[in-house]
């Protein structure tokens, strides 16, 4: 590793921040059941505490994504409580996630429900979420909809599209100049015939229909098998419409596995497209990098640290791509040379350089080891065990 490579890595990591999900610290499971962990967070206080532990060891996770129903069950009335927890733990509230899929009213949809009173209720909840975000100085409101249908002929797809456009426009009118609406897509589940926002094209069309403060959110687990995700990322960047990511990995469906655990090269290629865009345009892409993982079997905090460390390694490797050599090889159609530029960067062991970067910032060189020796897990296990989980989960 040359000095200039180490500097490139340091520069890249200096500006790479990752948001943690509050729901990733609580007891979640599969649709078949949950294996409860004695150390899992039950309260929002505990979620902030766990996030602070991850941030303290990694130094790059200053924000916590919040789910309105789970973390602010009383809506705006809980804002003060969240504010004081954020101050106490040194973790700022991150993206605000409305919940439009658990309420019994949403059986046939939320923004796309044929019943106008249910649509109004859904928009009302989303507007409350925008207000909560404003009170918490959170920038992004992440919109994920379970809306869809299970059988052919049972839903008017074009009519639902119109309702979505209408409702997104209404919601967008509430968004102030510092906020953004991030529209997430997902091909299937819980709906198994059609999903109202099934792919990036639909999310892009809806974001454009909503208004200028709306962008697309790419959840890396929300694609069909073998989909070229980095091409989607490149297109959204070119269109100025990439707002953020939900990091996770998948083997089969929306598995919510650890980022890069199945296909690290895929994550590397996504990061490469972003960094290539930034160096070509001389601009910084305004992207919110967020984790959306629920660890069923792994220890929650340990898995979160592992994810952050892994994301940093893949980002650092992507930062090693020599864009000048790559552009020249692409222009001359030197295929093997061009591909090798990526492979060489991907094959580089960046861990010593990252450890150095951490040491230089007063962080533990190996956050996972540091966590295992911190005594935090033993402390919270003793404090938290013996209680029964009262939190709901979507899984
Ligand atoms: C979805 C999607 C959303 C998350 C919900 C609970 O699959 O990934 O981001 O909020 O799950
Ligand atoms: Mn997601
Ligand atoms: Mn998901």
mmCIF file of C-alpha atoms and ligand atoms in Angstrom:
data_model
loop_
_atom_site.group_PDB
_atom_site.id
_atom_site.type_symbol
_atom_site.label_atom_id
_atom_site.label_comp_id
_atom_site.label_asym_id
_atom_site.label_seq_id
_atom_site.Cartn_x
_atom_site.Cartn_y
_atom_site.Cartn_z
ATOM 1 C CA UNK A 1 0.000 0.000 0.000
ATOM 2 C CA UNK A 2 1.496 3.319 -1.083
ATOM 3 C CA UNK A 3 1.258 6.540 0.912
ATOM 4 C CA UNK A 4 -1.065 8.040 -1.659
ATOM 5 C CA UNK A 5 -3.361 4.986 -1.464
ATOM 6 C CA UNK A 6 -3.525 5.324 2.312
ATOM 7 C CA UNK A 7 -4.341 9.006 1.897
ATOM 8 C CA UNK A 8 -7.112 8.199 -0.567
ATOM 9 C CA UNK A 9 -8.588 5.772 1.915
ATOM 10 C CA UNK A 10 -8.341 8.297 4.753
ATOM 11 C CA UNK A 11 -10.019 10.990 2.677
ATOM 12 C CA UNK A 12 -12.828 8.656 1.662
ATOM 13 C CA UNK A 13 -13.478 7.450 5.217
ATOM 14 C CA UNK A 14 -13.372 10.967 6.651
ATOM 15 C CA UNK A 15 -16.636 11.781 4.914
ATOM 16 C CA UNK A 16 -18.350 8.387 5.028
ATOM 17 C CA UNK A 17 -21.083 8.317 7.684
ATOM 18 C CA UNK A 18 -23.497 5.465 8.304
ATOM 19 C CA UNK A 19 -26.862 5.708 10.041
ATOM 20 C CA UNK A 20 -27.955 2.953 12.415
ATOM 21 C CA UNK A 21 -31.546 1.628 12.576
ATOM 22 C CA UNK A 22 -33.261 1.715 15.969
ATOM 23 C CA UNK A 23 -35.094 -1.490 15.048
ATOM 24 C CA UNK A 24 -31.798 -3.315 14.525
ATOM 25 C CA UNK A 25 -31.178 -3.369 18.287
ATOM 26 C CA UNK A 26 -34.506 -4.846 19.314
ATOM 27 C CA UNK A 27 -35.873 -8.373 19.167
ATOM 28 C CA UNK A 28 -36.866 -9.064 15.597
ATOM 29 C CA UNK A 29 -37.199 -12.383 13.898
ATOM 30 C CA UNK A 30 -38.683 -14.148 10.934
ATOM 31 C CA UNK A 31 -42.344 -14.626 10.140
ATOM 32 C CA UNK A 32 -42.079 -18.008 11.827
ATOM 33 C CA UNK A 33 -41.019 -16.652 15.168
ATOM 34 C CA UNK A 34 -38.431 -14.849 17.195
ATOM 35 C CA UNK A 35 -35.470 -16.050 19.198
ATOM 36 C CA UNK A 36 -35.283 -13.519 21.986
ATOM 37 C CA UNK A 37 -31.892 -12.185 23.031
ATOM 38 C CA UNK A 38 -31.486 -11.149 26.663
ATOM 39 C CA UNK A 39 -29.399 -8.133 25.620
ATOM 40 C CA UNK A 40 -31.864 -6.860 23.020
ATOM 41 C CA UNK A 41 -33.128 -3.316 23.511
ATOM 42 C CA UNK A 42 -36.748 -2.951 24.553
ATOM 43 C CA UNK A 43 -36.982 0.770 25.103
ATOM 44 C CA UNK A 44 -35.967 3.704 22.981
ATOM 45 C CA UNK A 45 -33.510 4.664 25.723
ATOM 46 C CA UNK A 46 -31.796 1.289 25.285
ATOM 47 C CA UNK A 47 -31.737 1.654 21.512
ATOM 48 C CA UNK A 48 -30.000 5.026 21.835
ATOM 49 C CA UNK A 49 -27.567 3.520 24.312
ATOM 50 C CA UNK A 50 -26.684 0.634 21.957
ATOM 51 C CA UNK A 51 -26.296 2.997 19.014
ATOM 52 C CA UNK A 52 -23.993 5.189 21.109
ATOM 53 C CA UNK A 53 -21.840 2.139 21.834
ATOM 54 C CA UNK A 54 -21.513 1.422 18.095
ATOM 55 C CA UNK A 55 -20.694 5.069 17.427
ATOM 56 C CA UNK A 56 -18.152 5.240 20.220
ATOM 57 C CA UNK A 57 -16.250 2.269 18.798
ATOM 58 C CA UNK A 58 -16.502 3.131 15.096
ATOM 59 C CA UNK A 59 -16.704 6.934 15.186
ATOM 60 C CA UNK A 60 -18.834 7.083 12.054
ATOM 61 C CA UNK A 61 -22.428 6.486 13.178
ATOM 62 C CA UNK A 62 -23.667 9.748 14.706
ATOM 63 C CA UNK A 63 -27.354 9.270 13.835
ATOM 64 C CA UNK A 64 -30.127 6.801 14.640
ATOM 65 C CA UNK A 65 -33.040 6.140 12.275
ATOM 66 C CA UNK A 66 -36.364 6.135 14.101
ATOM 67 C CA UNK A 67 -39.597 4.321 13.337
ATOM 68 C CA UNK A 68 -42.536 6.473 14.348
ATOM 69 C CA UNK A 69 -44.802 3.729 15.614
ATOM 70 C CA UNK A 70 -42.128 1.822 17.498
ATOM 71 C CA UNK A 71 -39.997 4.704 18.816
ATOM 72 C CA UNK A 72 -42.527 7.527 19.091
ATOM 73 C CA UNK A 73 -45.761 5.660 19.880
ATOM 74 C CA UNK A 74 -47.355 8.924 21.024
ATOM 75 C CA UNK A 75 -46.219 10.788 17.941
ATOM 76 C CA UNK A 76 -45.253 14.427 18.414
ATOM 77 C CA UNK A 77 -45.787 14.090 22.176
ATOM 78 C CA UNK A 78 -42.641 11.926 22.293
ATOM 79 C CA UNK A 79 -40.406 14.473 20.587
ATOM 80 C CA UNK A 80 -39.115 15.985 23.832
ATOM 81 C CA UNK A 81 -38.199 12.590 25.186
ATOM 82 C CA UNK A 82 -36.291 11.724 22.009
ATOM 83 C CA UNK A 83 -34.504 15.070 22.139
ATOM 84 C CA UNK A 84 -33.269 14.522 25.653
ATOM 85 C CA UNK A 85 -32.192 10.934 24.905
ATOM 86 C CA UNK A 86 -30.303 12.160 21.852
ATOM 87 C CA UNK A 87 -28.524 14.768 23.955
ATOM 88 C CA UNK A 88 -27.766 12.302 26.741
ATOM 89 C CA UNK A 89 -26.294 9.676 24.396
ATOM 90 C CA UNK A 90 -24.645 12.013 21.895
ATOM 91 C CA UNK A 91 -26.546 10.481 18.996
ATOM 92 C CA UNK A 92 -28.751 12.644 16.798
ATOM 93 C CA UNK A 93 -32.142 11.451 15.523
ATOM 94 C CA UNK A 94 -31.701 10.351 11.911
ATOM 95 C CA UNK A 95 -34.260 9.525 9.268
ATOM 96 C CA UNK A 96 -37.873 9.341 10.347
ATOM 97 C CA UNK A 97 -39.798 6.306 9.151
ATOM 98 C CA UNK A 98 -43.594 6.489 9.160
ATOM 99 C CA UNK A 99 -45.360 3.169 9.602
ATOM 100 C CA UNK A 100 -48.039 2.546 6.998
ATOM 101 C CA UNK A 101 -48.233 -1.200 7.186
ATOM 102 C CA UNK A 102 -49.134 -2.451 10.671
ATOM 103 C CA UNK A 103 -52.396 -0.687 11.399
ATOM 104 C CA UNK A 104 -55.405 -2.955 10.667
ATOM 105 C CA UNK A 105 -56.833 -0.201 8.498
ATOM 106 C CA UNK A 106 -54.121 -0.791 5.923
ATOM 107 C CA UNK A 107 -55.256 -4.289 4.984
ATOM 108 C CA UNK A 108 -55.910 -3.130 1.417
ATOM 109 C CA UNK A 109 -53.280 -0.440 1.283
ATOM 110 C CA UNK A 110 -52.411 2.996 2.629
ATOM 111 C CA UNK A 111 -51.713 5.675 0.004
ATOM 112 C CA UNK A 112 -53.334 3.378 -2.587
ATOM 113 C CA UNK A 113 -56.295 2.166 -0.544
ATOM 114 C CA UNK A 114 -59.630 2.356 -2.445
ATOM 115 C CA UNK A 115 -61.242 3.772 0.722
ATOM 116 C CA UNK A 116 -60.645 7.529 0.777
ATOM 117 C CA UNK A 117 -60.851 7.678 4.581
ATOM 118 C CA UNK A 118 -57.991 5.181 4.886
ATOM 119 C CA UNK A 119 -55.947 7.142 2.355
ATOM 120 C CA UNK A 120 -56.573 10.289 4.410
ATOM 121 C CA UNK A 121 -55.504 8.494 7.582
ATOM 122 C CA UNK A 122 -52.287 7.328 5.889
ATOM 123 C CA UNK A 123 -51.472 10.796 4.604
ATOM 124 C CA UNK A 124 -52.225 12.176 8.060
ATOM 125 C CA UNK A 125 -49.718 9.810 9.666
ATOM 126 C CA UNK A 126 -47.102 10.634 7.020
ATOM 127 C CA UNK A 127 -47.679 14.376 7.584
ATOM 128 C CA UNK A 128 -47.300 13.874 11.334
ATOM 129 C CA UNK A 129 -44.012 12.135 10.585
ATOM 130 C CA UNK A 130 -42.787 15.092 8.540
ATOM 131 C CA UNK A 131 -43.662 17.381 11.453
ATOM 132 C CA UNK A 132 -41.859 15.089 13.902
ATOM 133 C CA UNK A 133 -38.823 15.119 11.633
ATOM 134 C CA UNK A 134 -38.873 18.907 11.591
ATOM 135 C CA UNK A 135 -39.106 19.116 15.390
ATOM 136 C CA UNK A 136 -36.153 16.750 15.682
ATOM 137 C CA UNK A 137 -34.152 18.564 12.979
ATOM 138 C CA UNK A 138 -34.127 15.340 10.977
ATOM 139 C CA UNK A 139 -33.691 15.813 7.295
ATOM 140 C CA UNK A 140 -35.006 12.644 5.693
ATOM 141 C CA UNK A 141 -38.429 11.063 5.843
ATOM 142 C CA UNK A 142 -38.204 7.525 4.481
ATOM 143 C CA UNK A 143 -41.353 6.261 2.803
ATOM 144 C CA UNK A 144 -41.777 2.549 2.428
ATOM 145 C CA UNK A 145 -45.183 1.207 1.449
ATOM 146 C CA UNK A 146 -46.433 -2.345 1.774
ATOM 147 C CA UNK A 147 -49.209 -1.421 -0.671
ATOM 148 C CA UNK A 148 -50.030 -3.931 -3.351
ATOM 149 C CA UNK A 149 -52.326 -6.844 -4.125
ATOM 150 C CA UNK A 150 -52.169 -10.617 -4.005
ATOM 151 C CA UNK A 151 -54.317 -11.655 -6.970
ATOM 152 C CA UNK A 152 -54.714 -10.559 -10.584
ATOM 153 C CA UNK A 153 -57.657 -8.298 -11.242
ATOM 154 C CA UNK A 154 -58.213 -7.347 -7.605
ATOM 155 C CA UNK A 155 -56.679 -3.851 -7.773
ATOM 156 C CA UNK A 156 -56.848 -1.010 -10.287
ATOM 157 C CA UNK A 157 -53.128 -0.428 -10.786
ATOM 158 C CA UNK A 158 -53.473 2.862 -12.694
ATOM 159 C CA UNK A 159 -55.987 4.303 -10.252
ATOM 160 C CA UNK A 160 -53.740 3.441 -7.329
ATOM 161 C CA UNK A 161 -50.859 5.140 -9.131
ATOM 162 C CA UNK A 162 -52.944 8.318 -9.352
ATOM 163 C CA UNK A 163 -53.778 8.146 -5.627
ATOM 164 C CA UNK A 164 -50.117 7.703 -4.801
ATOM 165 C CA UNK A 165 -49.154 10.735 -6.903
ATOM 166 C CA UNK A 166 -51.870 12.834 -5.333
ATOM 167 C CA UNK A 167 -50.930 11.824 -1.780
ATOM 168 C CA UNK A 168 -47.208 12.228 -2.334
ATOM 169 C CA UNK A 169 -47.803 15.736 -3.673
ATOM 170 C CA UNK A 170 -49.899 16.594 -0.626
ATOM 171 C CA UNK A 171 -47.175 15.289 1.653
ATOM 172 C CA UNK A 172 -44.441 17.079 -0.235
ATOM 173 C CA UNK A 173 -46.204 20.402 0.390
ATOM 174 C CA UNK A 174 -45.360 19.934 4.094
ATOM 175 C CA UNK A 175 -41.666 19.349 3.515
ATOM 176 C CA UNK A 176 -39.463 22.337 4.222
ATOM 177 C CA UNK A 177 -36.370 23.436 2.308
ATOM 178 C CA UNK A 178 -34.026 21.397 4.516
ATOM 179 C CA UNK A 179 -35.973 18.172 4.401
ATOM 180 C CA UNK A 180 -36.287 15.404 1.857
ATOM 181 C CA UNK A 181 -38.785 12.655 1.100
ATOM 182 C CA UNK A 182 -37.036 9.400 0.218
ATOM 183 C CA UNK A 183 -39.185 6.967 -1.745
ATOM 184 C CA UNK A 184 -38.233 3.325 -1.243
ATOM 185 C CA UNK A 185 -39.172 0.496 -3.592
ATOM 186 C CA UNK A 186 -39.459 -3.243 -3.167
ATOM 187 C CA UNK A 187 -40.468 -5.858 -5.752
ATOM 188 C CA UNK A 188 -42.691 -8.058 -3.585
ATOM 189 C CA UNK A 189 -43.637 -8.948 -0.014
ATOM 190 C CA UNK A 190 -45.978 -8.544 1.731
ATOM 191 C CA UNK A 191 -47.894 -8.229 -1.545
ATOM 192 C CA UNK A 192 -47.264 -11.161 -3.860
ATOM 193 C CA UNK A 193 -48.983 -10.230 -7.095
ATOM 194 C CA UNK A 194 -48.347 -6.507 -7.560
ATOM 195 C CA UNK A 195 -46.582 -3.938 -5.386
ATOM 196 C CA UNK A 196 -47.446 -0.277 -5.972
ATOM 197 C CA UNK A 197 -43.789 0.837 -5.854
ATOM 198 C CA UNK A 198 -42.099 -2.281 -7.155
ATOM 199 C CA UNK A 199 -38.876 -0.947 -8.657
ATOM 200 C CA UNK A 200 -36.561 2.053 -9.044
ATOM 201 C CA UNK A 201 -38.377 3.314 -12.146
ATOM 202 C CA UNK A 202 -41.685 3.538 -10.284
ATOM 203 C CA UNK A 203 -39.960 5.147 -7.302
ATOM 204 C CA UNK A 204 -38.300 7.658 -9.631
ATOM 205 C CA UNK A 205 -41.603 8.523 -11.317
ATOM 206 C CA UNK A 206 -43.281 8.969 -7.921
ATOM 207 C CA UNK A 207 -40.407 11.040 -6.536
ATOM 208 C CA UNK A 208 -40.636 13.333 -9.564
ATOM 209 C CA UNK A 209 -44.403 13.560 -9.220
ATOM 210 C CA UNK A 210 -44.080 14.377 -5.515
ATOM 211 C CA UNK A 211 -41.890 17.452 -5.987
ATOM 212 C CA UNK A 212 -38.331 18.787 -5.996
ATOM 213 C CA UNK A 213 -37.441 17.621 -2.451
ATOM 214 C CA UNK A 214 -38.138 13.952 -3.173
ATOM 215 C CA UNK A 215 -35.480 11.365 -4.054
ATOM 216 C CA UNK A 216 -35.226 7.610 -4.471
ATOM 217 C CA UNK A 217 -33.989 5.317 -1.712
ATOM 218 C CA UNK A 218 -32.224 2.126 -2.786
ATOM 219 C CA UNK A 219 -32.544 -0.730 -0.314
ATOM 220 C CA UNK A 220 -29.864 -3.122 -1.508
ATOM 221 C CA UNK A 221 -32.035 -6.124 -0.603
ATOM 222 C CA UNK A 222 -35.037 -4.977 -2.628
ATOM 223 C CA UNK A 223 -34.223 -6.356 -6.069
ATOM 224 C CA UNK A 224 -34.833 -9.486 -8.045
ATOM 225 C CA UNK A 225 -32.082 -12.046 -8.294
ATOM 226 C CA UNK A 226 -29.197 -10.948 -10.521
ATOM 227 C CA UNK A 227 -30.461 -7.372 -10.961
ATOM 228 C CA UNK A 228 -27.622 -4.969 -11.795
ATOM 229 C CA UNK A 229 -27.947 -2.652 -8.787
ATOM 230 C CA UNK A 230 -24.906 -0.511 -9.601
ATOM 231 C CA UNK A 231 -26.471 0.386 -12.935
ATOM 232 C CA UNK A 232 -29.573 1.609 -11.102
ATOM 233 C CA UNK A 233 -27.288 3.632 -8.829
ATOM 234 C CA UNK A 234 -25.415 5.089 -11.817
ATOM 235 C CA UNK A 235 -28.692 6.096 -13.458
ATOM 236 C CA UNK A 236 -30.108 7.682 -10.333
ATOM 237 C CA UNK A 237 -26.872 9.625 -9.852
ATOM 238 C CA UNK A 238 -26.978 10.812 -13.456
ATOM 239 C CA UNK A 239 -30.600 11.892 -12.931
ATOM 240 C CA UNK A 240 -29.749 13.677 -9.669
ATOM 241 C CA UNK A 241 -32.296 11.475 -7.913
ATOM 242 C CA UNK A 242 -30.334 9.174 -5.625
ATOM 243 C CA UNK A 243 -31.265 10.104 -2.058
ATOM 244 C CA UNK A 244 -29.999 7.261 0.069
ATOM 245 C CA UNK A 245 -29.435 3.612 0.777
ATOM 246 C CA UNK A 246 -30.714 0.980 3.088
ATOM 247 C CA UNK A 247 -27.772 -1.374 3.508
ATOM 248 C CA UNK A 248 -28.239 -5.123 3.819
ATOM 249 C CA UNK A 249 -27.532 -8.220 1.769
ATOM 250 C CA UNK A 250 -29.664 -11.001 0.419
ATOM 251 C CA UNK A 251 -29.391 -14.446 -1.065
ATOM 252 C CA UNK A 252 -33.007 -15.104 -1.979
ATOM 253 C CA UNK A 253 -35.508 -12.357 -1.158
ATOM 254 C CA UNK A 254 -35.546 -9.452 1.325
ATOM 255 C CA UNK A 255 -33.341 -11.414 3.687
ATOM 256 C CA UNK A 256 -31.890 -8.451 5.626
ATOM 257 C CA UNK A 257 -28.521 -10.180 6.000
ATOM 258 C CA UNK A 258 -25.323 -8.324 6.844
ATOM 259 C CA UNK A 259 -24.173 -5.971 4.087
ATOM 260 C CA UNK A 260 -21.693 -7.687 1.781
ATOM 261 C CA UNK A 261 -21.940 -11.032 3.559
ATOM 262 C CA UNK A 262 -23.189 -12.762 0.423
ATOM 263 C CA UNK A 263 -21.790 -10.585 -2.361
ATOM 264 C CA UNK A 264 -19.166 -8.038 -1.304
ATOM 265 C CA UNK A 265 -18.228 -7.329 -4.931
ATOM 266 C CA UNK A 266 -21.766 -6.048 -5.532
ATOM 267 C CA UNK A 267 -21.403 -3.508 -2.736
ATOM 268 C CA UNK A 268 -17.956 -2.535 -3.996
ATOM 269 C CA UNK A 269 -19.381 -1.921 -7.487
ATOM 270 C CA UNK A 270 -22.110 0.312 -6.037
ATOM 271 C CA UNK A 271 -19.528 2.356 -4.120
ATOM 272 C CA UNK A 272 -17.357 2.521 -7.214
ATOM 273 C CA UNK A 273 -20.191 4.034 -9.285
ATOM 274 C CA UNK A 274 -20.726 6.688 -6.615
ATOM 275 C CA UNK A 275 -17.045 7.596 -6.278
ATOM 276 C CA UNK A 276 -16.556 7.533 -10.067
ATOM 277 C CA UNK A 277 -19.504 9.918 -10.416
ATOM 278 C CA UNK A 278 -18.061 12.201 -7.762
ATOM 279 C CA UNK A 279 -14.613 12.364 -9.321
ATOM 280 C CA UNK A 280 -15.999 12.879 -12.844
ATOM 281 C CA UNK A 281 -18.368 15.639 -11.807
ATOM 282 C CA UNK A 282 -16.221 17.197 -9.073
ATOM 283 C CA UNK A 283 -19.306 17.171 -6.828
ATOM 284 C CA UNK A 284 -20.235 15.228 -3.770
ATOM 285 C CA UNK A 285 -23.318 13.052 -4.139
ATOM 286 C CA UNK A 286 -25.779 13.907 -1.362
ATOM 287 C CA UNK A 287 -26.497 10.379 -0.208
ATOM 288 C CA UNK A 288 -27.783 9.154 3.166
ATOM 289 C CA UNK A 289 -26.123 5.813 3.915
ATOM 290 C CA UNK A 290 -28.336 3.884 6.299
ATOM 291 C CA UNK A 291 -28.358 0.332 7.586
ATOM 292 C CA UNK A 292 -31.662 -1.538 7.396
ATOM 293 C CA UNK A 293 -30.904 -4.883 9.005
ATOM 294 C CA UNK A 294 -32.576 -6.913 11.708
ATOM 295 C CA UNK A 295 -30.372 -9.607 13.094
ATOM 296 C CA UNK A 296 -32.329 -12.635 14.063
ATOM 297 C CA UNK A 297 -29.477 -14.899 15.162
ATOM 298 C CA UNK A 298 -26.367 -12.712 15.413
ATOM 299 C CA UNK A 299 -25.782 -10.528 18.447
ATOM 300 C CA UNK A 300 -27.369 -7.209 17.555
ATOM 301 C CA UNK A 301 -24.614 -4.772 18.495
ATOM 302 C CA UNK A 302 -21.834 -7.036 17.315
ATOM 303 C CA UNK A 303 -23.575 -7.460 13.946
ATOM 304 C CA UNK A 304 -24.057 -3.719 13.629
ATOM 305 C CA UNK A 305 -20.354 -3.057 14.254
ATOM 306 C CA UNK A 306 -19.460 -5.801 11.785
ATOM 307 C CA UNK A 307 -21.672 -4.125 9.171
ATOM 308 C CA UNK A 308 -20.092 -0.710 9.673
ATOM 309 C CA UNK A 309 -16.575 -2.142 9.511
ATOM 310 C CA UNK A 310 -17.410 -4.127 6.400
ATOM 311 C CA UNK A 311 -19.009 -1.124 4.695
ATOM 312 C CA UNK A 312 -15.904 0.937 5.418
ATOM 313 C CA UNK A 313 -13.638 -1.752 3.957
ATOM 314 C CA UNK A 314 -15.641 -1.939 0.743
ATOM 315 C CA UNK A 315 -15.875 1.838 0.486
ATOM 316 C CA UNK A 316 -12.113 2.150 1.029
ATOM 317 C CA UNK A 317 -11.429 -0.445 -1.639
ATOM 318 C CA UNK A 318 -13.674 1.441 -4.079
ATOM 319 C CA UNK A 319 -11.726 4.618 -3.260
ATOM 320 C CA UNK A 320 -8.606 2.902 -4.612
ATOM 321 C CA UNK A 321 -9.966 2.695 -8.156
ATOM 322 C CA UNK A 322 -7.771 4.858 -10.351
ATOM 323 C CA UNK A 323 -10.346 6.844 -12.304
ATOM 324 C CA UNK A 324 -7.863 8.240 -14.820
ATOM 325 C CA UNK A 325 -6.540 4.831 -15.787
ATOM 326 C CA UNK A 326 -10.094 3.492 -15.860
ATOM 327 C CA UNK A 327 -11.407 6.296 -18.087
ATOM 328 C CA UNK A 328 -8.498 5.892 -20.509
ATOM 329 C CA UNK A 329 -9.005 2.130 -20.708
ATOM 330 C CA UNK A 330 -12.754 2.594 -21.240
ATOM 331 C CA UNK A 331 -12.172 5.152 -24.011
ATOM 332 C CA UNK A 332 -9.802 2.802 -25.813
ATOM 333 C CA UNK A 333 -12.060 -0.200 -25.190
ATOM 334 C CA UNK A 334 -9.232 -1.999 -23.395
ATOM 335 C CA UNK A 335 -11.582 -4.383 -21.715
ATOM 336 C CA UNK A 336 -9.245 -6.463 -19.619
ATOM 337 C CA UNK A 337 -7.304 -3.407 -18.472
ATOM 338 C CA UNK A 338 -10.504 -1.587 -17.497
ATOM 339 C CA UNK A 339 -11.901 -4.556 -15.604
ATOM 340 C CA UNK A 340 -8.526 -5.093 -13.910
ATOM 341 C CA UNK A 341 -8.622 -1.578 -12.481
ATOM 342 C CA UNK A 342 -11.702 -2.614 -10.537
ATOM 343 C CA UNK A 343 -10.408 -6.072 -9.644
ATOM 344 C CA UNK A 344 -7.075 -4.702 -8.406
ATOM 345 C CA UNK A 345 -8.787 -2.231 -6.105
ATOM 346 C CA UNK A 346 -11.222 -4.877 -4.886
ATOM 347 C CA UNK A 347 -8.377 -7.292 -4.139
ATOM 348 C CA UNK A 348 -6.384 -4.829 -2.041
ATOM 349 C CA UNK A 349 -6.197 -5.497 1.690
ATOM 350 C CA UNK A 350 -7.237 -2.133 3.083
ATOM 351 C CA UNK A 351 -7.524 -3.261 6.706
ATOM 352 C CA UNK A 352 -4.076 -2.058 7.865
ATOM 353 C CA UNK A 353 -4.724 1.388 6.340
ATOM 354 C CA UNK A 354 -8.152 1.582 7.991
ATOM 355 C CA UNK A 355 -6.681 0.524 11.349
ATOM 356 C CA UNK A 356 -4.166 3.340 10.949
ATOM 357 C CA UNK A 357 -6.946 5.779 10.103
ATOM 358 C CA UNK A 358 -8.815 4.724 13.249
ATOM 359 C CA UNK A 359 -5.748 5.063 15.468
ATOM 360 C CA UNK A 360 -5.185 8.575 14.100
ATOM 361 C CA UNK A 361 -8.701 9.499 15.263
ATOM 362 C CA UNK A 362 -8.436 8.000 18.708
ATOM 363 C CA UNK A 363 -10.642 5.044 17.766
ATOM 364 C CA UNK A 364 -9.943 1.382 18.480
ATOM 365 C CA UNK A 365 -8.073 -0.184 15.546
ATOM 366 C CA UNK A 366 -10.409 -3.192 15.686
ATOM 367 C CA UNK A 367 -13.900 -2.087 16.816
ATOM 368 C CA UNK A 368 -15.223 -5.652 17.068
ATOM 369 C CA UNK A 369 -12.412 -6.746 19.360
ATOM 370 C CA UNK A 370 -12.830 -3.562 21.365
ATOM 371 C CA UNK A 371 -16.537 -4.285 21.755
ATOM 372 C CA UNK A 372 -15.844 -7.824 22.971
ATOM 373 C CA UNK A 373 -13.511 -6.449 25.616
ATOM 374 C CA UNK A 374 -15.641 -3.465 26.562
ATOM 375 C CA UNK A 375 -17.897 -5.327 29.007
ATOM 376 C CA UNK A 376 -20.898 -3.493 27.509
ATOM 377 C CA UNK A 377 -22.658 -6.668 26.397
ATOM 378 C CA UNK A 378 -22.264 -8.308 29.812
ATOM 379 C CA UNK A 379 -23.521 -5.144 31.488
ATOM 380 C CA UNK A 380 -26.673 -4.823 29.420
ATOM 381 C CA UNK A 381 -27.327 -8.568 29.514
ATOM 382 C CA UNK A 382 -27.385 -8.420 33.309
ATOM 383 C CA UNK A 383 -29.555 -5.314 33.270
ATOM 384 C CA UNK A 384 -31.997 -6.392 30.620
ATOM 385 C CA UNK A 385 -32.447 -10.150 30.960
ATOM 386 C CA UNK A 386 -35.528 -11.646 32.495
ATOM 387 C CA UNK A 387 -37.906 -9.209 30.854
ATOM 388 C CA UNK A 388 -40.384 -10.152 28.188
ATOM 389 C CA UNK A 389 -40.343 -8.467 24.860
ATOM 390 C CA UNK A 390 -43.237 -6.106 24.443
ATOM 391 C CA UNK A 391 -42.065 -4.422 21.247
ATOM 392 C CA UNK A 392 -43.706 -5.255 17.997
ATOM 393 C CA UNK A 393 -41.756 -6.173 14.948
ATOM 394 C CA UNK A 394 -42.584 -6.369 11.286
ATOM 395 C CA UNK A 395 -40.702 -9.567 10.645
HETATM 396 C C1 LIG B 1 -39.245 -3.114 4.466
HETATM 397 C C2 LIG B 1 -38.322 -1.989 4.075
HETATM 398 C C3 LIG B 1 -38.431 -0.774 4.963
HETATM 399 C C4 LIG B 1 -38.604 -1.116 6.393
HETATM 400 C C5 LIG B 1 -39.719 -2.126 6.526
HETATM 401 C C6 LIG B 1 -40.058 -2.427 7.931
HETATM 402 O O1 LIG B 1 -38.878 -4.326 3.885
HETATM 403 O O2 LIG B 1 -36.987 -2.439 3.966
HETATM 404 O O3 LIG B 1 -37.319 0.056 4.807
HETATM 405 O O4 LIG B 1 -38.938 0.054 7.078
HETATM 406 O O5 LIG B 1 -39.335 -3.294 5.833
HETATM 407 MN MN1 LIG B 2 -35.502 -0.775 3.742
HETATM 408 MN MN1 LIG B 3 -36.672 -4.607 3.433
#
